[in-house]
Amino acid sequence: MSEKTEAVLRKEPQADYRITLDGRDLSRLIAPNLISLSLSESRAEEADTLDLVLDDSKNTFAIPKRGAAIKVAIGWVGETLVDKGTFTVDEVEHSGAPDIITIRARSASMTEAMHERREQSWHAQTIGAIVSAIAGRHSLKPAIADALAKIVIAHIDQTHESDMSFLTRVAKRYDAVMNVKDLRLLFMPIGTGKTASGKALSVLNIVRKSGDQHRYHISQRESYAAVRAHYHSNGQGKRKSVIVGGENNHNVKVLPEDYATEAEARAAAEAEFARTQRSQATLDYTLALGQAEIFPELPVTVSGFKAEIDDTPWLVKKATHAIGEGGFTTALELEVRDDPVSERHRSNFRKVG
């Protein structure tokens, strides 16, 4: 084997990216001046964020205006880059010496208007109708899982509450993902391993040697045997409750809100029970070679750790892709994967007068 061939085989993979600002491709201008790029994708109500840190010691860059649109794709040289969507510049800082520009941007469409408080009552509306109405108000395209879209909410008030906060509350009640990503308002069940359209997600298989950092954590703090939710019986006004969980009720978490119907109380109890089960074990893991195609809600299996870790089905809660001096890495926050409304949960549902 020639020295040239050996050099090619030894060559480390190189991170690659494409960054446009208001439609102008700045990748070549940024390349020699990039200190770091960090892109965090979260399942929660918080916006996906992009952080760019640039060397401006040669006065290369103009300070971008707040509200400017940044479109980002990341990956490896020689491979197709993964489009990570459009972000809106939210914060800019110029510091020195040496001069550095730090830019923070949020998911496009996670606008200030979505955080403005408003008053509205929703009566006898499906989740699909509610989400679609709010999406339309902000020029977003709704993407709602069929299983959630058909659920009818008897009555719910949005009192001095932003659309973002309100939808987050509804999502929590039904153990759903609510987020805005690239002009789409997403609303889908957590941990089902499917997209909003029902397409199955492929399972990501991770081996321990693929990374150099991990942290496995078990907590009994949220280890409840059951969850109780109260509702008012129609006509009688009598306060009743439902319990979801194990057979013994010595360690029961009681939800503070009273619900309008038995069905809504049951959904809330099932959602909270599923949440407590997922949060009992977590795994943080950093891939030495980043994988841009990883995103929240992707199902994961791992191997090469302790048996308890390897035997657990995992779910991506948050993914942070970072490009800098250390190359391109992907840090994952994983939680236990389970069908949030499994037959096991349904069989443990009880109504209490």
Phi, psi and omega in degrees: 000131183288160178297326181294318179295318179298322180295322178295318181293328182278347185298128180286146175296147182247134177293150179221155180201161173227124182233123176241142178242114183050042176088351181263123181285114182253011187303313182292325179291323183283324189315307183284354185242003182285122174270314177199152173228127178228127182234116182252126177247124185238149177277337187285185183289344179293148182288152168296144183233148176236127176241124177242129176240120187238141175283117181243027183297339178257015179057046185281325192248147168273150179286120181292149180281148174297136182096350177295149183262126176246124178252133188230137170226139182227164179162216184236149177301132180092353179241160178292128181286149180264121180289122181255010173093192185247139182236152179250127181299126184245321180221143176223138178225135175242123184224168180174183353269157353293155184291133180223139173252128176245124183241129174241130180230152179247162177312130176301144180087347173279066192279168177298328181299328180289345180256003177281134182284145181212169179242126176199143175248137179245122184234128178051048180245145174282158176299322179301317180292320180295310181296319180296320180296317180290321177300316180297325180296334183246020178057041178250156176265121181286140174230099189238130177295140182304322183299331180266325186302328186272352182290129180264130174258121185300310179198136175208137182257138172254092188253113180048050188223137180288160177300322180295314180294318181297311180296326177297319179294317178296318180299318180296322180299327183249020177051053185242162172269129173232121179201163176246122180223113174051059176069018176235138175261110185266139177210106185207157181298148177280138168075017180274349180072024181225157174279174179299331180277357179096001180285132182290138176272140177288146181278131177274125179256122182243132173253151187301324183292352179284349181218177182234002180220136173207158176213115178255134184221134176240137180224138176262001184301323181254023184273080179266144177282336183198167176230134179249137175229139182260152174211167179253127181290129180301138176088313184269334182072009181281138180277121179237177180211162173236152178235132175240130177142209185289171184288324178271144186245035182280337182235079187251132173267126181256125179284139186285336185273142171266136185255160186285329184223164176298320181297319180291322177296317180297315180300317180294319179294318178297319181296315181291323178296316178298321180295319180293326179292319181293325188278354182293331178227137177226155178222120173260133185214137179246120177280127181295324175250111186300150176236101185295338183282354179282138180211164180302147181084000177286129177288145186224142166238149180231158177212155179097002179257202172291156183303320181298325181284315182295327185278353182271130172282129186248165180220134179287119176267322180209142177231130178239114180263128184230132177238128181187208181299331180277009181094219180234115181237160175230118178262130184245140168250116184247147172228170184294134179265135177199151175293119186297339177231062183286167178298329179297317179294319182296321182291339180264008179283132176224145176259136181239129181283000000 
